[in-house]
Coordinates of C-alpha atoms in Angstrom, one line a residue:
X1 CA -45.0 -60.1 -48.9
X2 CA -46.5 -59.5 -52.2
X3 CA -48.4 -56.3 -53.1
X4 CA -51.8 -56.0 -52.3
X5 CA -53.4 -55.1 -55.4
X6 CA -55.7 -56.9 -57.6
X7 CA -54.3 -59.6 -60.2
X8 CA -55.1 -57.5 -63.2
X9 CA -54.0 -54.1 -61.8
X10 CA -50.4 -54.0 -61.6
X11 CA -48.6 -50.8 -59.6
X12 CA -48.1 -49.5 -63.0
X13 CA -51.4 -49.4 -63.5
X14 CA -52.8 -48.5 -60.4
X15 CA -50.5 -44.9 -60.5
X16 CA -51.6 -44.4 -63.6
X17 CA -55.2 -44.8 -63.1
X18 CA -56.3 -44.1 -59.8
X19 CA -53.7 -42.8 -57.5
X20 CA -55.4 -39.3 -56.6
X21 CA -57.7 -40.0 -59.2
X22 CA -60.4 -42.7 -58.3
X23 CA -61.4 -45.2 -55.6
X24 CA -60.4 -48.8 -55.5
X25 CA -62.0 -51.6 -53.6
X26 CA -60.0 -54.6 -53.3
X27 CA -61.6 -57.6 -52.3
X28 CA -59.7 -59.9 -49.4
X29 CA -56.5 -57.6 -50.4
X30 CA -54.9 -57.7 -47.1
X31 CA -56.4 -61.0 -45.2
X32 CA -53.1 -60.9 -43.2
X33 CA -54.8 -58.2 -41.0
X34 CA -57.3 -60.5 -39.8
X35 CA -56.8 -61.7 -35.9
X36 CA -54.2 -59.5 -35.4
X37 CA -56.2 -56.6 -33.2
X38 CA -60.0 -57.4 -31.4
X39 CA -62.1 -53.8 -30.0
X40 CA -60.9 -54.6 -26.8
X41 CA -57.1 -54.5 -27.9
X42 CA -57.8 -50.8 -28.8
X43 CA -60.1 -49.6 -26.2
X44 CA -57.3 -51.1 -23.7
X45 CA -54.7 -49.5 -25.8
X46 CA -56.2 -45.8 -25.8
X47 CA -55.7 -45.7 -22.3
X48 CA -52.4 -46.1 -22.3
X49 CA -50.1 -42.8 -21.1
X50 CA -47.8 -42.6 -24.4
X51 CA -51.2 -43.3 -27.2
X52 CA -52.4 -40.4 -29.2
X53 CA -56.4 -41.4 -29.5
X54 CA -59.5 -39.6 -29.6
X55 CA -62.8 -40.3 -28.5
X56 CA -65.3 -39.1 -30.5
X57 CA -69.5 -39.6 -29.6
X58 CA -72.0 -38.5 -31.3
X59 CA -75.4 -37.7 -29.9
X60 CA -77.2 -36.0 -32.7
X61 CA -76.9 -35.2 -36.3
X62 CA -75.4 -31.6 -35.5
X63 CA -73.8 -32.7 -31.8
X64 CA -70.8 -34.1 -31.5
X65 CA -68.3 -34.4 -29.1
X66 CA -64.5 -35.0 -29.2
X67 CA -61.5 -35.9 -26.1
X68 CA -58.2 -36.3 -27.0
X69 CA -55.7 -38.5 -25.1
X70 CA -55.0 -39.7 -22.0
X71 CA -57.6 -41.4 -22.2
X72 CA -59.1 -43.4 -19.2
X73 CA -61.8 -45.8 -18.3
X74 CA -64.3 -43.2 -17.2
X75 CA -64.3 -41.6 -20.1
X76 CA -65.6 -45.0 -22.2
X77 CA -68.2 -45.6 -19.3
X78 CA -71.6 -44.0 -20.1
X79 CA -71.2 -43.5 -24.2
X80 CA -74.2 -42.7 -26.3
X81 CA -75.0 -45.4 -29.1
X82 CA -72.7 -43.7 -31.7
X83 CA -69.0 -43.4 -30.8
X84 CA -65.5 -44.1 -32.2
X85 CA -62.4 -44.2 -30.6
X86 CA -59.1 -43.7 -33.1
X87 CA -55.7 -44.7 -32.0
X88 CA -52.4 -43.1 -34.1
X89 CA -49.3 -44.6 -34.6
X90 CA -50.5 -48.7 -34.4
X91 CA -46.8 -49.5 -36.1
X92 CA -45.2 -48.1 -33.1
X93 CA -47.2 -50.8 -30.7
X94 CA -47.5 -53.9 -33.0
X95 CA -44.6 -55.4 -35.3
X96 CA -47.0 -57.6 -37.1
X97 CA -49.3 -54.7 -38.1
X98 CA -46.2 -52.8 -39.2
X99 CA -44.7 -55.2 -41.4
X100 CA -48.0 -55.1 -43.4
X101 CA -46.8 -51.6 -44.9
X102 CA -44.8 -54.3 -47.4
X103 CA -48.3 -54.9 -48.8
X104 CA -48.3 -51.4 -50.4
X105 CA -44.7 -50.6 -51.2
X106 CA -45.7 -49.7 -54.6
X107 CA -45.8 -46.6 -52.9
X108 CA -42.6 -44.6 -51.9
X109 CA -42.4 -45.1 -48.0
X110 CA -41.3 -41.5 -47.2
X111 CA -44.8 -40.9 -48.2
X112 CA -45.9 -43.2 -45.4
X113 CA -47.6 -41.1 -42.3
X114 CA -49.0 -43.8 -39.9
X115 CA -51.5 -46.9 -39.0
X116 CA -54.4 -45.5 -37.4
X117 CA -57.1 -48.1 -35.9
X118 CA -60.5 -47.1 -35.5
X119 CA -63.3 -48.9 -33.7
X120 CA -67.2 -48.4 -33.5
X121 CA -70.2 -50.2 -32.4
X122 CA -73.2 -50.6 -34.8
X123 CA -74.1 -47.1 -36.1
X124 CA -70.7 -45.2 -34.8
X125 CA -69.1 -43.1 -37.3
X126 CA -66.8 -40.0 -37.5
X127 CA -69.0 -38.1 -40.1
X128 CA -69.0 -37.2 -43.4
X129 CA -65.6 -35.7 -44.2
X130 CA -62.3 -35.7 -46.8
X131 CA -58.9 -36.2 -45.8
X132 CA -55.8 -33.9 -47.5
X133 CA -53.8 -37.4 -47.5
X134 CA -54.5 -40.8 -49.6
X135 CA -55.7 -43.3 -47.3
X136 CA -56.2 -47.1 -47.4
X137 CA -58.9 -48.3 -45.4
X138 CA -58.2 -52.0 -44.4
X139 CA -61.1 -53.8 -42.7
X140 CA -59.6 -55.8 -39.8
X141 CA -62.3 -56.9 -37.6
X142 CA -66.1 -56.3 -38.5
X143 CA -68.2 -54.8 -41.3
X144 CA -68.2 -51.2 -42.0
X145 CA -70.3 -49.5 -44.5
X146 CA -68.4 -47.0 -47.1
X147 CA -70.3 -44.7 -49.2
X148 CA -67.7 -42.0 -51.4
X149 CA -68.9 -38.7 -53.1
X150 CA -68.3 -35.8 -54.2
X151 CA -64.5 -34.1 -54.9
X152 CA -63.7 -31.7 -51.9
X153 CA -60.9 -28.7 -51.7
X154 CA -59.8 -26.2 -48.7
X155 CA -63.0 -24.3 -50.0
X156 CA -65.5 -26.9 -48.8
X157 CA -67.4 -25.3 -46.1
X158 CA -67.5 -27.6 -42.6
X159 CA -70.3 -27.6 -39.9
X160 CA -70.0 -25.0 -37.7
X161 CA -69.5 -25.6 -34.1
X162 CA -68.4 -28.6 -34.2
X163 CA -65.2 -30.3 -32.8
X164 CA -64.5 -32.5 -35.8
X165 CA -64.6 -31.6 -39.4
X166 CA -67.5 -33.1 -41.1
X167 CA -70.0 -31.8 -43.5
X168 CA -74.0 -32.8 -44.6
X169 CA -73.6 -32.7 -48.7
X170 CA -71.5 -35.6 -50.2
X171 CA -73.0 -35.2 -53.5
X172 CA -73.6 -37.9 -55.9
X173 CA -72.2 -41.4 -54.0
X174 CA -69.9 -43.2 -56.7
X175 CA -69.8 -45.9 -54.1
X176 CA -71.8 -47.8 -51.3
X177 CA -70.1 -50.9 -50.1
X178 CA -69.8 -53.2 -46.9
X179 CA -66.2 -53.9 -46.2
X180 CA -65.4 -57.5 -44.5
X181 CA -62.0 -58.4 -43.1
X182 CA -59.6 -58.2 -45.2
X183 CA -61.2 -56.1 -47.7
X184 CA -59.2 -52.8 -48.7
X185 CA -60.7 -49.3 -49.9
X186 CA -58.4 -46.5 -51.6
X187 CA -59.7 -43.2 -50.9
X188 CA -57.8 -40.4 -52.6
X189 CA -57.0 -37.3 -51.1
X190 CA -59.8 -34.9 -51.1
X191 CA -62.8 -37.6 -51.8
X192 CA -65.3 -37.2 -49.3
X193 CA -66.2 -40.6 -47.9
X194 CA -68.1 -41.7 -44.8
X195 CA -67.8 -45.2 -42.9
X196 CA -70.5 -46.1 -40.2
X197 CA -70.2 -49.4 -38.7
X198 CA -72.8 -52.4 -39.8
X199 CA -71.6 -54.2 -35.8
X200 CA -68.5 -54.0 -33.9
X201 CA -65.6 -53.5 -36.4
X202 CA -62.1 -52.2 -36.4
X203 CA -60.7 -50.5 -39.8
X204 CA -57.2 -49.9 -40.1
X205 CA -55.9 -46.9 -42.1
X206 CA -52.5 -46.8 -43.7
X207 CA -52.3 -42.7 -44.5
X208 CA -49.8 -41.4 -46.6
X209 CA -48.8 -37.9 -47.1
X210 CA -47.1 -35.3 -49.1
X211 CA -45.1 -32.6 -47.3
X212 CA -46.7 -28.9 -47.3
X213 CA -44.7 -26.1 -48.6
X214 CA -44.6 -24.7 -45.0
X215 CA -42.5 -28.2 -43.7
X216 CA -40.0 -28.0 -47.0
X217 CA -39.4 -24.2 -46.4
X218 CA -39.0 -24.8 -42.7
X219 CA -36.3 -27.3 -43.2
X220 CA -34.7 -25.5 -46.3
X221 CA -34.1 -22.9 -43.4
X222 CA -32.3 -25.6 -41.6
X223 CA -30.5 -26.9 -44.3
X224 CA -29.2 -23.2 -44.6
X225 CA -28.4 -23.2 -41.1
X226 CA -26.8 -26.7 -41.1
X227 CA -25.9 -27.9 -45.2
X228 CA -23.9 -30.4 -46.1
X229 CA -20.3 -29.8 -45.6
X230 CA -19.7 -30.3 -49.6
X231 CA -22.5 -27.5 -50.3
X232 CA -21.3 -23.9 -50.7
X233 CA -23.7 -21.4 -50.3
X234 CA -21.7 -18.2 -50.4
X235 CA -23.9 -17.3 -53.6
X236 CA -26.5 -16.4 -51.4
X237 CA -24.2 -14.1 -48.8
X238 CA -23.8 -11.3 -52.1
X239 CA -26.4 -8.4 -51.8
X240 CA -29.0 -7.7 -54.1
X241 CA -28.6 -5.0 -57.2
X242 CA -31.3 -2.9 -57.4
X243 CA -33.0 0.4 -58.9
X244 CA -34.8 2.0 -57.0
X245 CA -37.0 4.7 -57.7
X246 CA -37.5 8.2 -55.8
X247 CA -40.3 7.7 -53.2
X248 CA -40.8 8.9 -49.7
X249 CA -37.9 7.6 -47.5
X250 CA -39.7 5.7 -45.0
X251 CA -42.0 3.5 -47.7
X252 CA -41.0 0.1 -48.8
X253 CA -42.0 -0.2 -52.5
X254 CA -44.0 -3.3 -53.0
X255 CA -42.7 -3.3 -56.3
X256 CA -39.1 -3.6 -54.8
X257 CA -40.2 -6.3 -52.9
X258 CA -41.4 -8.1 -56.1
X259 CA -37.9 -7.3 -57.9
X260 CA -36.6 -8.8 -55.0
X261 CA -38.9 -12.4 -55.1
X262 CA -38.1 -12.4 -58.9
X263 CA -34.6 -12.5 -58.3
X264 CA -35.0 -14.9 -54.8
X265 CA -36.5 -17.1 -57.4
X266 CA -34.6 -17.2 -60.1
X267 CA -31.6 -17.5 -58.2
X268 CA -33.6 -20.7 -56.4
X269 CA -34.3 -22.1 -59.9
X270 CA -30.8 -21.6 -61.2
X271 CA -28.5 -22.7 -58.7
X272 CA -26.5 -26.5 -58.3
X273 CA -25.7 -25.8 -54.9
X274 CA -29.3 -24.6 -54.0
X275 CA -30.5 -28.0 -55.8
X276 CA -28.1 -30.0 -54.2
X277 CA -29.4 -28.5 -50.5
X278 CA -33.1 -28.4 -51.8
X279 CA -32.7 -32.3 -51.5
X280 CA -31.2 -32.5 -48.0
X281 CA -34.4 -30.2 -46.9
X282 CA -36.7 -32.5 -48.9
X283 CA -34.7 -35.9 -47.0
X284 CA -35.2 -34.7 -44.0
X285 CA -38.7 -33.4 -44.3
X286 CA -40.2 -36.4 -45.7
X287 CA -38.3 -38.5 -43.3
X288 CA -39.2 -37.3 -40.5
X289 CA -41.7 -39.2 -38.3
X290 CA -45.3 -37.3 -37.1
X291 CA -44.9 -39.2 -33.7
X292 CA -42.2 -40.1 -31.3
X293 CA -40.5 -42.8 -31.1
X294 CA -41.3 -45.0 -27.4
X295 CA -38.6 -45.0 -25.4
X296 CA -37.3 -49.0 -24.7
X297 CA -35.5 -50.3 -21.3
X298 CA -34.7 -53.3 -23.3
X299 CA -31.5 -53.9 -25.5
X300 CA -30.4 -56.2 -27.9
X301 CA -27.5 -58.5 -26.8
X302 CA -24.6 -59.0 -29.6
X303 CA -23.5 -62.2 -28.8
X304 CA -27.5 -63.2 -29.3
X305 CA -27.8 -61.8 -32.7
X306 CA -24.5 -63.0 -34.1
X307 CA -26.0 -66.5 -32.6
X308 CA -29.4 -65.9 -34.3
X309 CA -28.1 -64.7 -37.7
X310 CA -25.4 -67.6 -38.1
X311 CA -28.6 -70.0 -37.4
X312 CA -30.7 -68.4 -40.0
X313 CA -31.8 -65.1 -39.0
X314 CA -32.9 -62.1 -41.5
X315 CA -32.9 -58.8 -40.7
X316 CA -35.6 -56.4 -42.4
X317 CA -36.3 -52.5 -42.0
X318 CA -38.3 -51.8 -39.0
X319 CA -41.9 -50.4 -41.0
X320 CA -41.4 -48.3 -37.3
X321 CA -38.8 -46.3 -39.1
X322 CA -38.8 -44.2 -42.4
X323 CA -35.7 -45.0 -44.0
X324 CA -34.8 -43.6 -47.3
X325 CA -31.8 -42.5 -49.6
X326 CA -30.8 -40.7 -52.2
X327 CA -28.1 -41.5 -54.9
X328 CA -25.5 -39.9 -56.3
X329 CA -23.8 -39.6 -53.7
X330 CA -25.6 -41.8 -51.5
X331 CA -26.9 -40.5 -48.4
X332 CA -29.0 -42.3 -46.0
X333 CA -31.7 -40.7 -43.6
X334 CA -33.6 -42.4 -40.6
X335 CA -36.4 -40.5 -38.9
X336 CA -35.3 -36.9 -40.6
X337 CA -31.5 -37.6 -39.3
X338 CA -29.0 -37.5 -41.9
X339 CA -27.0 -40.4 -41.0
X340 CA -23.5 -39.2 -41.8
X341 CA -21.0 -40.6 -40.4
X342 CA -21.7 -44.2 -41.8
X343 CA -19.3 -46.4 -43.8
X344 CA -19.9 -47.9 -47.8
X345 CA -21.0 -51.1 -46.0
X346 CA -23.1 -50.0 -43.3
X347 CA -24.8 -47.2 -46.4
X348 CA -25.2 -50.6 -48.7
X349 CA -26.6 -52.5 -46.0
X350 CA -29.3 -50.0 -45.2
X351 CA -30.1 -48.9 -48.8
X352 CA -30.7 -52.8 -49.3
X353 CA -33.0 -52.8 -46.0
X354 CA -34.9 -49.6 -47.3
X355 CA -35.8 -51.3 -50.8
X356 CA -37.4 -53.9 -49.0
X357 CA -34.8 -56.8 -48.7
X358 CA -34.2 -59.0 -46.3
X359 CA -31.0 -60.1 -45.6
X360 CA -28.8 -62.9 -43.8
X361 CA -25.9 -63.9 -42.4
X362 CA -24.5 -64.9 -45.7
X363 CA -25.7 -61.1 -47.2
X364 CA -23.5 -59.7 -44.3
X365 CA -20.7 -61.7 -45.2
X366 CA -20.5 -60.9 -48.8
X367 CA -20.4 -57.5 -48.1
X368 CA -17.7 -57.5 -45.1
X369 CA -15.9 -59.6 -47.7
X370 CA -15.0 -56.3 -49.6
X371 CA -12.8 -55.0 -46.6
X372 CA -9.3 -55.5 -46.4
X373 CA -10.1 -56.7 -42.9
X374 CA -13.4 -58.5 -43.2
X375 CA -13.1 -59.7 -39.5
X376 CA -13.5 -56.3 -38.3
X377 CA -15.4 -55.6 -40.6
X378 CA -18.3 -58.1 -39.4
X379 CA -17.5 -57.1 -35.7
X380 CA -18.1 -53.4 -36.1
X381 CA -20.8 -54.1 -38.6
X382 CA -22.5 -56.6 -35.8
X383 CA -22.1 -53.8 -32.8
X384 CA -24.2 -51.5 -35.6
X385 CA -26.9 -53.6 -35.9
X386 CA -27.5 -53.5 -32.0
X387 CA -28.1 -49.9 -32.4
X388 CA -29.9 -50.3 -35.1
X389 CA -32.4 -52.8 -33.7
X390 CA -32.5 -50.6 -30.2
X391 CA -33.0 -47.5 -32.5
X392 CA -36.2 -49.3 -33.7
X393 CA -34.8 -49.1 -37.5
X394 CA -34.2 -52.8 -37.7
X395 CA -35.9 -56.3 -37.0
X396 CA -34.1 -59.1 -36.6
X397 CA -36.5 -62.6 -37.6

C-alpha cells in the first residue's frame, strides 16, 4: 500500500512541515476505508463483552452524559438527538481496517496507539476538546463537519461537571470543512478541534502516541529489575560520597537531596551500560500494547501454511501487533516482550516483517538457505510461524 499523503507532499515533507505543527486535509487519501464498516457494524460491535466503547449523549450545551462498556441494547434505546458511541481497538476486530495502518507508515509504528471508530447521527458530537496524541481522522462512512482552533496545553481549563473533557472557547477556527469518505484530517497533538456529524457517519481515528516520562521511568525500574544479561549495572550498587553539613539529626537537607539528583543524573547521562538499558526500557515501553490481545480457540495448522505458502502465499506483520527492533545488536520486541530467545533467521525474518515487507515462500527459502541444515531450518522456521500467526503477530495472505 502506498502512503496516504498528497502527491506533492512527500513524508519528508510532511515531518518537516506539519507533524505537531499544522493541520492537513487530504482529499480521498484513504478511499480503501470506504465499505469496510456501516453504523450498525459498530453499534452491534459495542455490545460485545470484550469492546472497550463509550456512549456518550448529549442533552444540552452544558449536559452531557457518558457510559463506558459493556454496553447493551438498553442503553442505545431512548437516546436524545445528539449521541456518539466510540469503539477502541478496531485493529483487534477487523484485519482489513488494520492493514490500512500501511497507509501511514511514514510514521514509526511504536508510535501507533489504536483505531478508534466513532459514529453519530446528524448533530452528534463529543465536544469541543484537544487530544495529547496526533490523530488522523479518516472519514469512513458519512459526512462530518471539522472545524480546528486555537493551540491548547495541560493549562486549558475544561467545563466543570462534566463527564468528558470539552471546553466552549476554540478561538480563531483555522479550519471548517465537511469530510466525505475517504477524506483524511491530521490534527496535531494539542489542536483543539470539534467534529459534529452533517447525517449518519463513522470516522475512524488512527491515534498515535508518545510515551510519558511516568511509562519510561516505570519500565527503566523494570529493566533494573530484569536487564539484559549482557548489561552490568554494578555501577549503580556503590554508595554515594557526600558532605554533609552539621544540622539537627533528624532533618533531611533538601540541599542533600539536590546533591544527590545532580549526581543520579549525571551518572544517568554518563553511563554506556545505563544507555544500553535506557533502550530496553524505551523497547518495551513503546511496544507495549494499550489493550489486550483477544484470546482465540482457533489455531493455525502447519501442514496448511506450508501448503499455502509453496502456492503463493505472503506473510506480513499483523498491524494487531507492534513489532519493532533495534540494531546493533539486534533485538526484537512484540507487544513489550523482548523476544530473546530467537535465532539470526527467525530475528531477520521479523525485522523484514516489521519494515513493512511481505514475504514468500521463496524469501523463506533464501534465508533457510544460510543454515548448514536448511531442511531443519525451514521445518523449525515453519512450526514458528504457527505461533506467530496464533500470537496475532503474523498474517498469512
Amino acid at each position: 500500500m502506498t502512503f496516504c499523503l498528497p502527491e506533492k507532499i512527500t513524508p519528508e515533507i510532511f515531518l518537516r512541515d506539519y507533524w505537531q505543527k499544522k493541520p492537513l486535509l487530504i482529499r480521498q487519501g484513504l478511499p480503501q476505508i470506504i465499505g469496510l464498516f456501516e453504523p450498525a457494524d459498530i453499534i452491534e460491535l459495542a455490545q460485545q463483552e470484550e469492546v472497550t466503547a463509550r456512549l456518550i449523549k448529549q442533552f444540552s450545551e452544558d449536559n452531557w452524559q457518558l457510559k463506558r462498556s459493556p454496553l447493551n441494547a438498553k442503553d442505545f434505546e431512548k437516546l436524545p438527538a445528539q449521541w456518539s458511541v466510540l469503539v477502541q481497538n478496531l485493529e483487534q476486530w477487523s484485519t482489513e481496517l488494520g492493514k490500512l495502518w500501511s497507509a501511514f507508515g511514514f510514521i514509526p509504528q511504536w508510535q501507533r496507539d489504536d483505531i478508534m471508530a466513532s459514529y453519530a447521527p446528524r448533530g452528534g458530537s463529543v465536544g469541543k476538546h484537544y487530544d495529547e496524541y496526533d490523530v488522523f481522522l479518516v472519514q469512513g462512512y458519512g459526512h462530518r463537519r471539522w472545524q480546528l482552533g486555537k493551540w491548547c496545553d495541560p493549562s486549558t481549563e475544561f467545563k466543570p461537571n462534566q463527564p468528558i473533557r470539552i471546553f466552549d472557547d476554540m478561538g480563531d477556527l483555522i479550519l471548517d470543512e465537511v469530510m466525505a469518505p475517504g477524506d483524511i484530517l491530521y490534527v496535531p497533538s494539542r489542536l483543539s478541534h470539534y467534529g459534529v456529524a452533517e447525517d449518519d457517519c463513522l470516522t475512524f481515528s488512527f491515534g498515535l502516541r508518545c510515551p510519558n516520562l511516568a511509562d519510561l521511568l516505570d519500565h527503566v525500574n523494570q529493566a533494573f529489575d530484569q536487564p539484559y544479561p549482557e548489561i552490568d549495572l554494578n555501577e549503580f550498587n556503590i554508595p554515594l560520597r557526600l558532605s554533609p553539613s552539621v544540622q539537627k539529626t533528624g532533618k533531611l537537607d533538601p540541599a542533600m537531596v539536590q546533591t544527590m539528583k545532580q549526581q543520579l543524573l549525571a551518572k544517568l547521562a554518563s553511563s554506556t551500560q545505563f544507555d544500553r538499558l535506557f533502550q530496553q526500557a524505551v523497547a518495551t515501553a513503546v511496544s507495549t500494547r494499550r489493550y489486550d490481545l483477544l484470546e482465540t480457540e482457533e489455531y493455525c495448522d502447519l501442514d496448511e501454511i506450508h501448503l499455502f505458502l509453496q502456492q503463493g502465499a505472503v506473510l506480513s506483520q499483523d498491524n494487531n501487533c507492534k513489532l519493532l527492533y533495534t540494531e546493533n545488536p539486534l533485538l526484537l520486541y512484540a507487544n513489550g516482550e523482548w523476544l530473546d530467545e530467537l535465532n539470526e533467521i527467525e530475528a531477520e525474518l521479523l525485522k523484514r516483517l516489521a519494515d513493512g515487507e511481505q514475504l514468500t515462500w521463496q524469501n523463506l527459502t533464501t534465508l533457510c538457505a544460510q543454515s548448514t541444515d536448511p531442511a531443519n531450518a525451514m521445518a523449525l522456521l515453519l512450526d514458528t510461524l504457527c505461533n506467530w500467526i496464533d500470537d496475532g503477530w503474523v498474517l498469512i495472505q
